[in-house]
Amino acid sequence: EAAAEAAAATIVDFREVTVQYATNKVFDRLCWRVREREKWVVLGGNGSGKSTMIELITGDNLQGFRQDLWLFGRKKGSGESIWDIKKQLGVLSTEFHMDYIDYADPSINRNAASGGGVTNWEVVLSGFFDSVGLRGCAVTPSHEQEARRLVERLGLQDLISHPPPRGCTAASASASASASA
């Protein structure tokens, strides 16, 4: 097991990273390494640096470009775009989450199609399209197959409501249900 851990590729490597805003020092020489197959939970109160840590990784915090910070085996700021980094990550930001609530909650929903509500299966599928919801997105059987594979790999089967039958998008499932009623 120790040999497997040593062989696992390093995904994130913070090497004495310091982040400071005026007189508020968020991190002071933080060292942190994340390897393939590791699972981490970062806990802390408001203002403790959780969001800053994610923003350093995603490129949304410019202080990450002048640090000794490595992502996917490459020094941050060595020519990769933030989109090169983001396409390898799955991050649900507070802003995106709030937009999704607006989209999915029928009581405040200004955007959803009739019928309201968005299933957690649709949330998973929306990750393929960098979108809020699936409106205008062409979900293919390969998207559904890959989503099922990822849900199983992450052990989330019990948290995801049963998706519609294979090859059936949420919109066509709703239309079929309405037609049979």
Coordinates of N, CA and C in Angstrom, one line a residue:
E1 N 0.8 -1.2 0.0 CA 0.0 0.0 0.0 C 0.9 1.3 0.0
A2 N 2.0 1.3 0.7 CA 2.9 2.4 0.8 C 3.5 2.6 -0.6
A3 N 3.8 1.5 -1.3 CA 4.4 1.7 -2.7 C 3.4 2.3 -3.6
A4 N 2.1 1.9 -3.5 CA 1.0 2.4 -4.4 C 0.9 3.9 -4.1
E5 N 0.9 4.3 -2.8 CA 0.8 5.7 -2.5 C 1.9 6.5 -3.0
A6 N 3.2 6.0 -3.0 CA 4.3 6.7 -3.5 C 4.3 6.8 -5.0
A7 N 3.7 5.8 -5.7 CA 3.6 5.9 -7.1 C 2.4 6.8 -7.6
A8 N 1.5 7.1 -6.8 CA 0.3 7.9 -7.2 C 0.8 9.3 -7.6
A9 N 0.3 9.8 -8.7 CA 0.7 11.1 -9.2 C 0.2 12.2 -8.3
T10 N 1.0 13.2 -8.1 CA 0.6 14.4 -7.4 C -0.3 15.3 -8.2
I11 N -1.4 15.6 -7.7 CA -2.4 16.4 -8.4 C -2.3 17.9 -8.0
V12 N -2.2 18.1 -6.7 CA -2.0 19.5 -6.2 C -0.8 19.5 -5.2
D13 N 0.0 20.5 -5.4 CA 1.2 20.6 -4.5 C 1.4 22.0 -4.1
F14 N 1.1 22.4 -2.9 CA 1.3 23.8 -2.4 C 2.7 23.7 -1.7
R15 N 3.6 24.5 -2.1 CA 4.9 24.5 -1.4 C 5.2 25.8 -0.8
E16 N 5.0 25.9 0.5 CA 5.2 27.1 1.3 C 4.4 28.3 0.7
V17 N 3.1 28.1 0.4 CA 2.2 29.1 -0.2 C 1.8 30.1 0.9
T18 N 2.0 31.4 0.6 CA 1.5 32.4 1.5 C 0.5 33.3 0.7
V19 N -0.6 33.6 1.3 CA -1.6 34.4 0.8 C -2.0 35.5 1.8
Q20 N -1.9 36.7 1.4 CA -2.2 37.8 2.4 C -3.0 38.9 1.6
Y21 N -4.0 39.4 2.3 CA -4.8 40.6 1.9 C -4.6 41.7 2.9
A22 N -3.9 42.8 2.5 CA -3.6 43.9 3.4 C -2.9 43.3 4.6
T23 N -3.5 43.4 5.8 CA -2.8 42.9 7.0 C -3.3 41.5 7.4
N24 N -4.3 40.9 6.6 CA -4.9 39.6 6.9 C -4.1 38.5 6.2
K25 N -3.3 37.7 6.9 CA -2.6 36.6 6.3 C -3.4 35.4 6.4
V26 N -3.9 34.9 5.2 CA -4.8 33.7 5.2 C -3.9 32.5 5.3
F27 N -2.8 32.4 4.6 CA -1.9 31.2 4.6 C -0.5 31.8 4.8
D28 N 0.2 31.1 5.7 CA 1.6 31.5 5.9 C 2.5 30.3 5.7
R29 N 3.1 30.1 4.5 CA 4.0 29.0 4.1 C 3.2 27.7 4.2
L30 N 2.0 27.6 3.7 CA 1.2 26.4 3.7 C 1.9 25.4 2.7
C31 N 2.1 24.2 3.2 CA 2.5 23.0 2.4 C 1.4 22.0 2.5
W32 N 1.0 21.6 1.3 CA -0.2 20.6 1.2 C 0.0 19.9 -0.1
R33 N -0.1 18.6 -0.1 CA 0.0 17.7 -1.3 C -1.2 16.8 -1.4
V34 N -1.8 16.7 -2.6 CA -2.9 15.8 -2.9 C -2.5 14.9 -4.0
R35 N -2.6 13.6 -3.7 CA -2.2 12.6 -4.8 C -3.5 12.0 -5.3
E36 N -3.3 11.3 -6.5 CA -4.4 10.6 -7.1 C -5.0 9.6 -6.0
R37 N -6.3 9.4 -6.1 CA -7.1 8.5 -5.3 C -7.2 9.0 -3.8
E38 N -6.6 10.1 -3.4 CA -6.8 10.6 -2.1 C -8.1 11.4 -2.0
K39 N -8.7 11.3 -0.8 CA -9.9 12.1 -0.6 C -9.6 13.0 0.6
W40 N -9.9 14.3 0.4 CA -9.7 15.3 1.4 C -11.0 16.1 1.8
V41 N -11.1 16.5 3.0 CA -12.1 17.4 3.4 C -11.4 18.5 4.1
V42 N -11.7 19.8 3.6 CA -11.1 20.9 4.2 C -12.2 21.6 5.0
L43 N -12.0 21.7 6.3 CA -12.9 22.3 7.2 C -12.4 23.6 7.8
G44 N -13.3 24.5 8.1 CA -12.9 25.8 8.8 C -14.0 26.7 8.8
G45 N -13.9 27.7 9.7 CA -15.0 28.7 9.8 C -14.9 29.7 8.7
N46 N -15.8 30.7 8.7 CA -15.8 31.7 7.7 C -14.5 32.5 7.8
G47 N -14.0 32.8 6.6 CA -12.7 33.5 6.5 C -11.5 32.7 6.8
S48 N -11.6 31.4 6.9 CA -10.4 30.6 7.3 C -9.5 30.3 6.1
G49 N -10.0 30.5 4.9 CA -9.2 30.2 3.7 C -9.7 29.1 2.8
K50 N -10.8 28.4 3.1 CA -11.3 27.3 2.3 C -11.5 27.7 0.8
S51 N -12.2 28.8 0.6 CA -12.5 29.3 -0.7 C -11.2 29.8 -1.4
T52 N -10.3 30.4 -0.6 CA -9.1 30.9 -1.2 C -8.3 29.7 -1.7
M53 N -8.3 28.6 -1.0 CA -7.5 27.4 -1.4 C -8.0 26.9 -2.8
I54 N -9.3 26.8 -2.9 CA -9.9 26.4 -4.2 C -9.6 27.4 -5.3
E55 N -9.7 28.7 -5.0 CA -9.4 29.7 -6.0 C -8.0 29.7 -6.4
L56 N -7.1 29.3 -5.5 CA -5.7 29.2 -5.9 C -5.5 28.1 -6.9
I57 N -6.2 27.0 -6.7 CA -6.1 25.9 -7.6 C -6.8 26.2 -9.0
T58 N -8.0 26.8 -9.0 CA -8.7 27.0 -10.2 C -8.2 28.2 -11.0
G59 N -7.4 29.0 -10.4 CA -6.9 30.2 -11.2 C -7.7 31.4 -10.9
D60 N -8.8 31.3 -10.1 CA -9.6 32.5 -9.8 C -9.0 33.4 -8.8
N61 N -7.9 33.1 -8.2 CA -7.1 33.9 -7.3 C -5.7 34.2 -7.9
L62 N -5.5 35.4 -8.3 CA -4.2 35.7 -9.0 C -3.0 35.5 -8.2
Q63 N -3.1 35.4 -6.8 CA -1.9 35.2 -6.0 C -1.3 33.8 -6.2
G64 N -2.1 32.9 -6.8 CA -1.6 31.6 -7.1 C -0.5 31.5 -8.1
F65 N -0.5 32.5 -9.0 CA 0.5 32.5 -10.1 C 1.9 33.0 -9.6
R66 N 2.0 33.5 -8.4 CA 3.3 33.9 -8.0 C 3.8 33.1 -6.8
Q67 N 3.2 31.9 -6.7 CA 3.5 31.0 -5.6 C 4.2 29.7 -6.2
D68 N 4.8 29.0 -5.3 CA 5.3 27.7 -5.7 C 4.2 26.6 -5.6
L69 N 3.4 26.6 -6.6 CA 2.1 25.8 -6.6 C 2.1 25.0 -7.8
W70 N 1.9 23.7 -7.7 CA 2.0 22.8 -8.8 C 0.6 22.1 -9.0
L71 N 0.2 22.0 -10.2 CA -1.1 21.3 -10.5 C -0.9 20.3 -11.6
F72 N -1.3 19.1 -11.4 CA -1.2 18.0 -12.4 C 0.2 17.9 -12.9
G73 N 1.2 18.1 -12.1 CA 2.6 17.9 -12.5 C 3.2 19.1 -13.2
R74 N 2.5 20.3 -13.2 CA 3.0 21.5 -13.9 C 3.0 22.7 -12.9
K75 N 4.0 23.5 -12.9 CA 4.1 24.6 -12.1 C 3.0 25.6 -12.6
K76 N 2.3 26.1 -11.6 CA 1.2 27.1 -12.0 C 1.8 28.3 -12.6
G77 N 1.2 28.8 -13.7 CA 1.7 29.9 -14.4 C 2.8 29.6 -15.4
S78 N 3.0 28.4 -15.8 CA 4.0 28.0 -16.7 C 3.5 27.9 -18.2
G79 N 2.4 28.5 -18.4 CA 1.9 28.6 -19.8 C 0.5 28.0 -20.0
E80 N 0.0 27.3 -18.9 CA -1.4 26.7 -19.0 C -2.4 27.8 -18.9
S81 N -3.6 27.6 -19.5 CA -4.7 28.5 -19.3 C -5.5 28.1 -18.1
I82 N -6.3 29.0 -17.5 CA -7.1 28.5 -16.4 C -8.1 27.5 -16.9
W83 N -8.5 27.5 -18.2 CA -9.4 26.5 -18.7 C -8.7 25.1 -18.9
D84 N -7.4 25.1 -19.1 CA -6.7 23.8 -19.1 C -6.8 23.2 -17.7
I85 N -6.7 24.0 -16.7 CA -6.8 23.5 -15.3 C -8.2 23.1 -15.0
K86 N -9.2 24.0 -15.3 CA -10.6 23.7 -14.9 C -11.2 22.5 -15.6
K87 N -10.7 22.2 -16.8 CA -11.3 21.0 -17.4 C -10.9 19.7 -16.7
Q88 N -9.9 19.8 -15.8 CA -9.5 18.6 -15.1 C -10.1 18.5 -13.7
L89 N -11.0 19.5 -13.4 CA -11.5 19.6 -12.0 C -13.1 19.6 -12.1
G90 N -13.6 19.2 -11.0 CA -15.1 19.4 -10.8 C -15.3 20.2 -9.6
V91 N -15.6 21.5 -9.8 CA -15.8 22.4 -8.6 C -17.2 23.0 -8.7
L92 N -17.9 23.0 -7.6 CA -19.2 23.6 -7.5 C -19.0 24.8 -6.6
S93 N -19.0 26.0 -7.2 CA -18.7 27.2 -6.5 C -20.0 27.7 -5.8
T94 N -19.9 28.5 -4.8 CA -21.1 29.1 -4.2 C -22.0 29.8 -5.2
E95 N -21.3 30.6 -6.1 CA -22.1 31.3 -7.1 C -22.9 30.4 -8.0
F96 N -22.2 29.3 -8.5 CA -22.9 28.4 -9.3 C -24.0 27.7 -8.6
H97 N -23.8 27.3 -7.3 CA -24.8 26.7 -6.5 C -26.0 27.6 -6.4
M98 N -25.8 28.8 -6.1 CA -26.9 29.8 -5.9 C -27.7 29.9 -7.3
D99 N -26.9 30.0 -8.4 CA -27.6 30.0 -9.7 C -28.4 28.8 -9.9
Y100 N -27.9 27.6 -9.5 CA -28.7 26.4 -9.7 C -29.9 26.4 -8.8
I101 N -29.8 26.9 -7.6 CA -31.0 26.9 -6.7 C -32.1 27.8 -7.4
D102 N -31.6 28.9 -8.0 CA -32.6 29.8 -8.7 C -33.2 29.0 -9.9
Y103 N -32.4 28.2 -10.5 CA -32.9 27.5 -11.7 C -33.8 26.3 -11.2
A104 N -33.5 25.7 -10.1 CA -34.2 24.4 -9.8 C -35.3 24.6 -8.8
D105 N -35.4 25.6 -8.0 CA -36.4 25.8 -7.0 C -37.6 26.4 -7.6
P106 N -38.7 25.7 -7.7 CA -39.9 26.2 -8.4 C -40.5 27.4 -7.7
S107 N -40.2 27.6 -6.4 CA -40.8 28.8 -5.7 C -40.1 30.1 -6.1
I108 N -38.9 30.0 -6.6 CA -38.2 31.3 -7.1 C -37.7 31.2 -8.5
N109 N -38.0 30.1 -9.1 CA -37.5 29.7 -10.4 C -38.0 30.7 -11.5
R110 N -37.1 31.4 -12.1 CA -37.4 32.3 -13.2 C -37.0 31.6 -14.5
N111 N -36.3 30.5 -14.5 CA -35.7 29.9 -15.7 C -36.2 28.5 -16.1
A112 N -36.7 27.8 -15.2 CA -37.0 26.4 -15.5 C -38.2 26.2 -16.5
A113 N -38.2 25.1 -17.2 CA -39.3 24.8 -18.1 C -40.5 24.4 -17.2
S114 N -41.6 24.3 -17.8 CA -42.8 23.9 -17.0 C -42.6 22.6 -16.3
G115 N -43.1 22.4 -15.2 CA -42.9 21.2 -14.4 C -41.9 21.4 -13.2
G116 N -41.1 22.5 -13.3 CA -40.2 22.9 -12.3 C -39.3 21.8 -11.8
G117 N -38.4 22.1 -10.9 CA -37.5 21.1 -10.3 C -36.5 20.6 -11.2
V118 N -35.4 20.3 -10.7 CA -34.3 19.7 -11.4 C -33.8 18.5 -10.5
T119 N -33.7 17.3 -11.1 CA -33.2 16.2 -10.4 C -31.7 16.2 -10.2
N120 N -31.3 15.4 -9.2 CA -29.8 15.4 -9.0 C -29.1 14.7 -10.2
W121 N -29.8 13.8 -10.9 CA -29.3 13.2 -12.1 C -29.0 14.3 -13.1
E122 N -29.9 15.2 -13.3 CA -29.7 16.3 -14.2 C -28.5 17.2 -13.8
V123 N -28.4 17.3 -12.5 CA -27.2 18.1 -12.0 C -25.9 17.4 -12.4
V124 N -25.9 16.1 -12.3 CA -24.7 15.3 -12.7 C -24.4 15.5 -14.2
L125 N -25.5 15.4 -15.0 CA -25.3 15.5 -16.5 C -24.9 16.9 -16.9
S126 N -25.4 17.9 -16.2 CA -25.1 19.3 -16.5 C -23.6 19.5 -16.5
G127 N -22.8 18.7 -15.7 CA -21.4 18.9 -15.7 C -20.7 18.7 -17.0
F128 N -21.3 18.0 -17.9 CA -20.7 17.8 -19.2 C -20.8 19.0 -20.1
F129 N -21.7 19.9 -19.7 CA -22.0 21.1 -20.6 C -21.6 22.4 -19.9
D130 N -21.0 22.4 -18.7 CA -20.7 23.6 -18.1 C -21.9 24.6 -18.1
S131 N -23.0 24.0 -17.6 CA -24.3 24.8 -17.7 C -25.0 24.7 -16.4
V132 N -26.0 25.5 -16.3 CA -26.9 25.4 -15.2 C -28.2 24.8 -15.8
G133 N -28.3 23.5 -15.5 CA -29.5 22.8 -16.1 C -29.1 22.2 -17.4
L134 N -30.1 21.5 -18.0 CA -29.9 20.9 -19.3 C -30.6 21.5 -20.5
R135 N -31.2 22.6 -20.2 CA -32.0 23.3 -21.3 C -31.0 23.6 -22.5
G136 N -31.4 23.1 -23.6 CA -30.6 23.3 -24.8 C -29.4 22.4 -25.0
C137 N -29.3 21.4 -24.1 CA -28.1 20.5 -24.1 C -28.6 19.2 -24.7
A138 N -27.7 18.6 -25.5 CA -28.0 17.3 -26.1 C -27.3 16.2 -25.4
V139 N -28.0 15.6 -24.4 CA -27.5 14.5 -23.7 C -27.5 13.3 -24.5
T140 N -26.3 12.7 -24.7 CA -26.2 11.5 -25.5 C -26.1 10.2 -24.6
P141 N -26.3 9.0 -25.2 CA -26.1 7.8 -24.4 C -24.7 7.7 -23.8
S142 N -23.7 8.2 -24.5 CA -22.3 8.2 -23.9 C -22.2 9.1 -22.7
H143 N -22.9 10.3 -22.7 CA -22.9 11.1 -21.5 C -23.5 10.3 -20.3
E144 N -24.6 9.7 -20.6 CA -25.3 9.0 -19.5 C -24.4 7.8 -19.0
Q145 N -23.8 7.1 -19.9 CA -22.9 6.0 -19.5 C -21.8 6.5 -18.7
E146 N -21.1 7.6 -19.1 CA -20.0 8.1 -18.3 C -20.5 8.7 -17.0
A147 N -21.7 9.3 -16.9 CA -22.2 9.8 -15.7 C -22.5 8.6 -14.7
R148 N -23.0 7.6 -15.2 CA -23.3 6.4 -14.4 C -21.9 5.8 -13.8
R149 N -20.9 5.8 -14.7 CA -19.6 5.3 -14.3 C -19.0 6.1 -13.2
L150 N -19.1 7.4 -13.3 CA -18.5 8.4 -12.4 C -19.3 8.3 -11.0
V151 N -20.6 8.2 -11.1 CA -21.4 8.1 -9.9 C -21.0 6.8 -9.1
E152 N -20.9 5.7 -9.8 CA -20.5 4.5 -9.2 C -19.0 4.6 -8.7
R153 N -18.1 5.2 -9.4 CA -16.7 5.3 -9.0 C -16.6 6.1 -7.7
L154 N -17.5 7.1 -7.6 CA -17.4 8.0 -6.4 C -18.3 7.4 -5.3
G155 N -19.0 6.3 -5.5 CA -19.8 5.7 -4.5 C -21.1 6.6 -4.1
L156 N -21.6 7.2 -5.1 CA -22.7 8.1 -4.9 C -24.1 7.6 -5.3
Q157 N -24.2 6.3 -5.6 CA -25.4 5.7 -6.1 C -26.6 5.9 -5.2
D158 N -26.4 5.9 -3.9 CA -27.5 6.1 -2.9 C -27.9 7.5 -2.9
L159 N -27.1 8.5 -3.4 CA -27.5 9.9 -3.3 C -28.1 10.4 -4.6
I160 N -28.0 9.6 -5.7 CA -28.6 10.1 -7.0 C -29.9 9.3 -7.2
S161 N -30.9 10.1 -7.5 CA -32.2 9.5 -7.8 C -32.1 8.8 -9.1
H162 N -32.9 7.7 -9.2 CA -32.8 6.9 -10.4 C -32.9 7.7 -11.7
P163 N -31.9 7.6 -12.6 CA -32.0 8.3 -13.8 C -33.1 7.7 -14.7
P164 N -33.6 8.5 -15.7 CA -34.5 7.9 -16.6 C -33.9 6.7 -17.4
P165 N -34.7 5.9 -18.1 CA -34.1 4.8 -18.8 C -33.0 5.3 -19.8
R166 N -32.0 4.4 -20.0 CA -30.9 4.8 -20.8 C -31.4 5.3 -22.2
G167 N -30.7 6.4 -22.6 CA -31.1 7.0 -23.9 C -32.3 8.0 -23.8
C168 N -32.8 8.1 -22.6 CA -34.0 9.0 -22.4 C -33.5 10.2 -21.6
T169 N -33.6 11.4 -22.2 CA -33.2 12.6 -21.4 C -34.4 12.9 -20.5
A170 N -34.1 13.8 -19.5 CA -35.1 14.3 -18.6 C -36.3 14.9 -19.3
A171 N -36.0 15.7 -20.3 CA -37.1 16.3 -21.1 C -38.0 15.3 -21.7
S172 N -37.4 14.3 -22.4 CA -38.3 13.3 -23.1 C -39.0 12.4 -22.1
A173 N -38.4 12.2 -20.9 CA -39.0 11.4 -19.9 C -40.3 12.1 -19.4
S174 N -40.2 13.5 -19.2 CA -41.3 14.3 -18.7 C -42.4 14.3 -19.8
A175 N -42.0 14.4 -21.1 CA -43.0 14.4 -22.1 C -43.7 13.0 -22.2
S176 N -43.0 11.9 -22.0 CA -43.6 10.6 -22.1 C -44.6 10.5 -20.9
A177 N -44.2 10.9 -19.8 CA -45.0 10.8 -18.6 C -46.3 11.6 -18.8
S178 N -46.2 12.8 -19.4 CA -47.3 13.7 -19.6 C -48.3 13.1 -20.7
A179 N -47.7 12.5 -21.7 CA -48.5 11.9 -22.8 C -49.2 10.7 -22.3
S180 N -48.7 9.9 -21.3 CA -49.4 8.7 -20.8 C -50.4 9.0 -19.8
A181 N -50.4 10.3 -19.2 CA -51.3 10.7 -18.2 C -52.7 10.9 -18.7

